[in-house]
């Protein structure tokens, strides 16, 4: 039976990649909890049907669905976002190669680049994503790739992605972007010209904070290359986690709509609150790359970071005082989460490097969940009062007026 093409992402989320015909009529993709499948005379090792070789029914259905979401030829699911990132970089970079990476990266990626890849003999230069004129002089004859994030973690900077794509094409580099923070609802990098889009499926794609997963999306040729590397490195996603990711992703459009709307209202509330020093959210007119974000994205996502008057001490007090957001690492789930990146996601980075990039000790990262926006704003308002909260009611009223 030929697969149908769907026009809108909401329909692709539900129907793309689903088995046709349905397996014994099952409306929901069954879990194929089998490590291997009977041989059909496969000639190539990579085609032998075995979970680690990423070709069993649960992973294949997801590959098709995720590729459709970002308008790409193919996709690959992995055991974590870091498995997607590390395996992709190791698929295109070998000993003696060099690549360019955006200077503000998710802490795990930053550590992998600066520690592990260095040890493997792969060198790098950091680039300022907002200054394309400075990239050319960093290119060497052995430069093979350029790596950026859609919105940086935790500062929510938006690099000049159009220039990244053009620069990669004119210098024959593989362009790779971590699209975790935007999700395919807000941004589809392959449509802009990126070679590969990566995700931590742990976050928005799954959305329910109950699995760790990753994804690589792009052309069949490049995804196949990553898949062969993954087949050896072994970071494949098991069928049960595939099932949960498959189930979770179906509601992505609905969830992202609420994340986008709620985060914008909350960012506006925070920006006008006298207890707040600075808010980083690309949807705010005050964000330095707001115009670019508007042009590239269909929504600004649920991620933001902010600093309170009173720095680290005020941030610690705030984390102890909020009652709805949970102080826990990670992001992109249905529940709101708060963290202090200096002590969680970016703890591996030296303090000097963090401060140079603008990640202060008191910076709070907020992953806005899909709870009621009003409940969240009320809770943030009381938490900014701190534990003493004497004029609490009055301040809450005040804050909501702004
Ligand atoms: N990319 C980004 C932007 C992240 O925030 C994270 C994790 O927080 C990762 C990748 C790594 O994902 P995982 O924890 O699924 O390995």
XYZ file of C-alpha atoms and ligand atoms in Angstrom:
418
model
C 0.000 0.000 0.000
C 1.444 3.391 -0.882
C 2.059 5.758 2.008
C 0.024 8.935 2.076
C 1.630 12.356 2.212
C 0.050 14.834 4.599
C 0.032 18.593 4.218
C 0.002 19.770 7.843
C 2.312 18.869 10.692
C -0.610 18.148 13.070
C -1.722 15.341 10.715
C 1.832 14.103 10.125
C 2.289 13.748 13.892
C -0.626 11.326 14.062
C -0.463 9.467 10.735
C 3.014 9.638 9.144
C 5.095 6.505 9.629
C 2.165 4.421 10.862
C 2.201 0.876 9.470
C 0.079 0.451 6.364
C -1.848 -1.742 6.514
C -2.267 -1.501 10.290
C -0.763 -4.482 12.130
C -3.746 -6.799 12.832
C -5.805 -3.610 12.741
C -4.036 -2.110 15.789
C -4.710 1.639 15.923
C -1.694 2.219 18.114
C 1.764 0.965 17.065
C 2.396 -2.297 18.988
C 5.679 -2.836 20.826
C 7.884 -5.389 19.066
C 9.783 -6.590 22.096
C 12.100 -8.869 20.153
C 15.859 -8.352 19.973
C 16.106 -10.027 16.561
C 13.918 -11.079 13.662
C 14.025 -14.099 11.366
C 16.555 -13.762 8.590
C 15.136 -12.827 5.181
C 18.416 -13.460 3.379
C 19.951 -10.036 4.139
C 23.271 -9.630 2.345
C 24.506 -6.591 4.283
C 25.387 -6.559 7.996
C 23.533 -3.236 8.496
C 20.318 -4.822 7.221
C 20.313 -7.773 9.610
C 17.177 -7.210 11.670
C 18.423 -6.655 15.206
C 17.559 -3.870 17.662
C 21.094 -2.474 17.789
C 21.066 -2.107 14.004
C 18.163 0.367 14.234
C 15.913 -1.351 11.736
C 13.147 -2.998 13.756
C 9.452 -2.029 13.368
C 9.263 0.408 16.300
C 12.349 2.374 15.287
C 11.448 2.366 11.591
C 7.973 3.775 12.185
C 9.541 6.598 14.193
C 12.165 7.261 11.535
C 9.453 7.839 8.984
C 7.347 9.998 11.284
C 10.229 12.224 12.417
C 11.515 12.677 8.864
C 8.027 13.760 7.749
C 7.790 16.301 10.599
C 10.873 18.194 9.477
C 10.335 17.712 5.730
C 13.422 15.496 5.425
C 14.149 12.246 3.595
C 15.109 10.161 6.602
C 15.610 10.063 10.362
C 17.202 7.902 13.009
C 16.303 7.508 16.667
C 19.044 7.072 19.250
C 19.384 6.086 22.901
C 19.698 9.733 24.053
C 20.219 13.224 22.732
C 23.915 12.872 23.527
C 24.016 9.612 21.513
C 22.600 11.562 18.539
C 25.138 14.380 18.995
C 28.235 12.270 19.680
C 27.475 9.692 16.986
C 26.767 12.378 14.369
C 29.997 14.237 15.109
C 31.940 10.965 15.048
C 30.330 10.049 11.721
C 31.700 13.163 10.005
C 34.891 13.898 11.938
C 37.978 11.708 12.231
C 41.423 12.108 13.717
C 43.097 15.183 12.234
C 39.815 16.897 11.289
C 38.675 20.288 12.516
C 35.210 21.781 12.914
C 33.471 24.975 13.994
C 31.068 25.004 16.931
C 28.921 27.766 18.350
C 30.478 29.166 21.513
C 27.425 28.726 23.769
C 26.318 25.087 23.734
C 24.399 22.666 25.934
C 26.878 21.670 28.693
C 27.064 17.996 27.676
C 27.865 18.927 24.075
C 30.406 21.492 25.239
C 32.170 18.857 27.364
C 32.092 16.306 24.540
C 33.637 18.808 22.126
C 36.274 20.212 24.451
C 37.263 17.005 26.249
C 36.406 13.828 24.338
C 36.852 15.002 20.757
C 40.141 16.671 21.665
C 41.345 13.316 23.009
C 40.337 11.668 19.723
C 42.534 14.147 17.823
C 39.627 16.229 16.490
C 40.156 19.969 16.869
C 37.620 22.790 16.941
C 37.215 26.531 17.028
C 34.302 28.260 18.687
C 32.388 30.801 16.636
C 30.094 33.642 17.593
C 26.791 32.685 15.933
C 25.913 36.340 15.452
C 29.076 37.384 13.690
C 29.321 35.572 10.317
C 32.130 37.890 9.201
C 34.388 36.324 11.835
C 33.868 32.702 10.679
C 35.934 32.713 7.481
C 39.271 33.209 9.191
C 38.631 30.148 11.376
C 38.217 27.776 8.435
C 41.217 25.493 7.773
C 41.866 23.025 4.940
C 40.807 20.204 7.326
C 37.560 21.875 8.532
C 34.699 19.455 7.894
C 31.605 20.619 9.777
C 29.814 23.492 11.495
C 27.649 22.897 14.587
C 25.078 25.253 16.137
C 21.952 25.185 18.336
C 18.609 26.646 17.201
C 18.363 28.593 20.453
C 21.306 28.303 22.770
C 21.037 26.634 26.132
C 20.605 28.485 28.501
C 20.815 32.005 27.024
C 18.323 31.519 24.165
C 20.505 33.298 21.630
C 19.476 32.803 18.022
C 22.435 32.463 15.662
C 22.361 33.749 12.107
C 21.142 30.389 10.809
C 20.707 31.514 7.201
C 24.364 32.528 7.135
C 25.366 29.206 8.750
C 23.667 27.342 5.899
C 25.252 29.538 3.186
C 28.658 29.422 4.853
C 28.536 25.625 5.112
C 27.605 25.282 1.433
C 30.327 27.630 0.209
C 32.994 25.944 2.360
C 31.843 22.373 1.758
C 31.054 21.753 5.449
C 28.378 19.497 6.901
C 25.969 21.822 8.729
C 24.535 20.343 11.937
C 22.005 21.976 14.249
C 20.630 20.894 17.615
C 16.918 21.696 17.206
C 15.838 20.406 20.644
C 14.710 23.772 22.036
C 12.488 24.672 19.079
C 10.984 21.267 18.199
C 9.768 20.609 14.630
C 6.632 22.627 15.380
C 8.574 25.874 15.677
C 11.483 25.250 13.304
C 12.393 22.745 10.590
C 16.115 23.255 9.886
C 16.365 20.953 6.849
C 13.803 23.148 5.059
C 16.158 26.106 5.617
C 19.070 24.111 4.157
C 20.771 22.510 7.165
C 22.225 19.070 6.443
C 21.303 17.485 9.770
C 18.921 18.392 12.568
C 19.465 16.725 15.950
C 17.168 16.371 18.933
C 17.195 15.285 22.493
C 13.923 13.336 22.231
C 13.957 13.333 26.024
C 12.568 16.885 25.831
C 9.733 18.222 23.660
C 9.492 15.301 21.211
C 8.484 12.893 23.955
C 7.261 15.600 26.291
C 6.405 13.464 29.310
C 9.734 13.288 31.170
C 9.704 9.497 31.253
C 12.382 8.414 28.745
C 15.775 9.439 27.411
C 15.995 9.434 23.607
C 17.510 11.259 20.650
C 17.020 11.798 16.924
C 19.001 12.655 13.798
C 17.065 14.023 10.813
C 18.315 14.792 7.287
C 19.028 13.367 3.842
C 19.013 9.582 3.377
C 22.703 9.636 2.499
C 23.839 11.472 5.633
C 21.437 9.727 8.010
C 22.639 6.368 6.638
C 26.208 7.376 7.454
C 25.241 8.234 11.035
C 23.247 4.993 11.287
C 26.252 2.878 10.341
C 28.338 4.632 12.999
C 25.517 4.136 15.530
C 25.335 0.446 14.601
C 28.932 0.149 15.852
C 28.757 2.546 18.796
C 25.580 0.841 19.973
C 23.429 3.771 21.130
C 20.161 2.460 19.681
C 16.741 3.134 21.194
C 15.019 0.074 22.658
C 11.478 -0.828 21.460
C 9.724 0.179 24.651
C 11.334 3.629 24.633
C 10.453 3.849 20.911
C 6.835 3.142 21.824
C 6.792 5.882 24.475
C 8.437 8.396 22.132
C 5.963 7.434 19.390
C 3.047 7.922 21.767
C 4.404 11.160 23.214
C 5.194 12.834 19.906
C 1.603 12.551 18.664
C 0.550 15.419 20.952
C 3.557 17.626 20.116
C 1.553 20.267 18.229
C -0.948 20.720 21.055
C 1.738 20.808 23.698
C 3.940 23.263 21.792
C 1.006 25.596 21.247
C 0.541 25.838 25.015
C 4.311 26.060 25.703
C 4.646 28.879 23.144
C 1.662 30.889 24.373
C 2.302 30.457 28.062
C 6.048 31.189 27.879
C 5.443 34.445 26.003
C 2.975 35.645 28.639
C 5.310 34.603 31.457
C 8.333 36.246 29.831
C 6.333 39.505 29.532
C 5.297 39.224 33.183
C 8.891 38.636 34.306
C 10.284 41.435 32.145
C 8.044 43.970 33.848
C 8.590 42.743 37.378
C 10.922 44.913 39.479
C 12.394 41.806 41.158
C 13.762 40.672 37.773
C 17.025 41.996 36.398
C 17.038 40.438 32.909
C 14.932 37.987 30.859
C 16.232 35.977 27.896
C 13.353 34.902 25.662
C 13.419 35.226 21.849
C 9.727 36.111 21.767
C 10.312 39.380 23.637
C 10.783 42.504 21.548
C 13.755 43.303 23.802
C 15.607 40.115 22.798
C 18.599 41.085 20.620
C 17.685 38.539 17.913
C 13.898 38.904 18.163
C 13.513 39.950 14.497
C 15.500 36.927 13.333
C 13.546 34.584 15.597
C 10.278 35.967 14.200
C 11.465 35.412 10.669
C 12.749 31.857 11.204
C 10.424 30.332 13.779
C 6.695 29.617 13.971
C 6.815 29.978 17.769
C 9.412 30.797 20.409
C 9.070 27.632 22.546
C 8.741 27.249 26.278
C 12.340 27.882 27.259
C 13.632 31.043 28.879
C 16.223 32.149 31.390
C 16.284 35.099 33.746
C 18.216 36.758 36.543
C 16.732 38.154 39.713
C 17.824 41.295 41.496
C 20.009 39.845 44.248
C 21.809 37.309 42.026
C 22.656 33.823 43.216
C 21.178 34.223 46.690
C 17.857 35.423 45.291
C 17.903 32.580 42.744
C 18.421 29.948 45.453
C 15.605 31.464 47.488
C 13.365 31.491 44.422
C 14.008 27.817 43.672
C 13.077 26.921 47.243
C 9.923 29.036 47.127
C 8.247 28.004 43.859
C 5.544 25.421 44.391
C 4.497 24.472 40.845
C 7.759 24.283 38.839
C 9.966 21.436 39.972
C 13.632 22.182 40.625
C 15.065 19.458 38.405
C 17.343 19.230 35.359
C 16.089 18.689 31.813
C 13.285 20.515 30.003
C 10.491 20.267 27.483
C 8.089 18.182 29.548
C 4.473 18.870 30.438
C 5.509 19.980 33.927
C 7.381 23.258 34.494
C 11.000 22.829 35.568
C 13.524 25.289 36.965
C 17.290 24.929 37.256
C 20.367 27.006 37.879
C 22.573 26.038 34.874
C 25.786 26.964 36.731
C 25.121 24.050 39.082
C 23.422 21.627 36.659
C 23.635 21.604 32.844
C 26.765 23.797 32.686
C 28.547 22.646 35.844
C 31.328 21.095 33.727
C 32.261 24.481 32.217
C 34.834 26.630 34.054
C 33.327 29.591 35.934
C 35.428 31.947 33.844
C 34.068 30.505 30.572
C 30.518 30.601 31.890
C 30.717 34.211 32.962
C 32.367 35.226 29.702
C 29.394 33.750 27.819
C 26.893 35.446 30.131
C 25.859 32.425 32.230
C 25.979 33.998 35.681
C 25.921 32.032 38.947
C 22.368 33.209 39.577
C 20.901 32.658 36.094
C 17.671 30.648 36.341
C 16.551 28.479 33.432
C 12.831 27.965 33.218
C 11.144 25.293 31.121
C 7.525 26.415 31.014
C 5.198 23.404 31.164
C 1.590 23.198 30.053
C -0.014 24.076 33.386
C -2.357 27.092 33.618
C -0.412 30.256 32.796
C -2.230 32.153 35.525
C -1.308 29.573 38.166
C 2.323 29.738 37.066
C 2.419 33.544 37.150
C 0.852 33.595 40.630
C 3.419 31.078 41.826
C 6.384 32.952 40.322
C 5.145 36.176 41.893
C 4.969 34.683 45.380
C 8.343 32.950 44.946
C 10.041 36.206 44.025
C 8.947 37.489 47.388
C 11.149 34.841 49.033
C 10.352 32.909 52.226
C 9.543 36.004 54.348
C 6.718 36.970 51.900
C 5.182 39.677 54.089
C 3.480 41.874 51.442
C 2.852 38.807 49.300
C -0.746 39.421 48.211
C -0.097 43.048 47.318
C 2.917 42.185 45.187
C 1.018 39.464 43.361
C -1.682 41.965 42.476
C 0.912 44.526 41.449
C 2.819 42.070 39.313
C -0.230 41.003 37.438
C -1.188 44.562 36.647
C 2.018 45.068 34.650
N 20.721 19.094 23.455
C 20.181 19.983 24.299
C 19.870 21.364 23.800
C 19.919 19.632 25.632
O 19.396 20.539 26.460
C 20.244 18.317 26.061
C 19.982 17.878 27.437
O 19.617 18.643 28.309
C 20.815 17.437 25.156
C 21.025 17.849 23.853
C 21.201 16.039 25.560
O 20.100 15.222 25.577
P 19.969 13.862 26.418
O 19.965 14.236 27.857
O 18.719 13.245 25.907
O 21.190 13.041 26.097
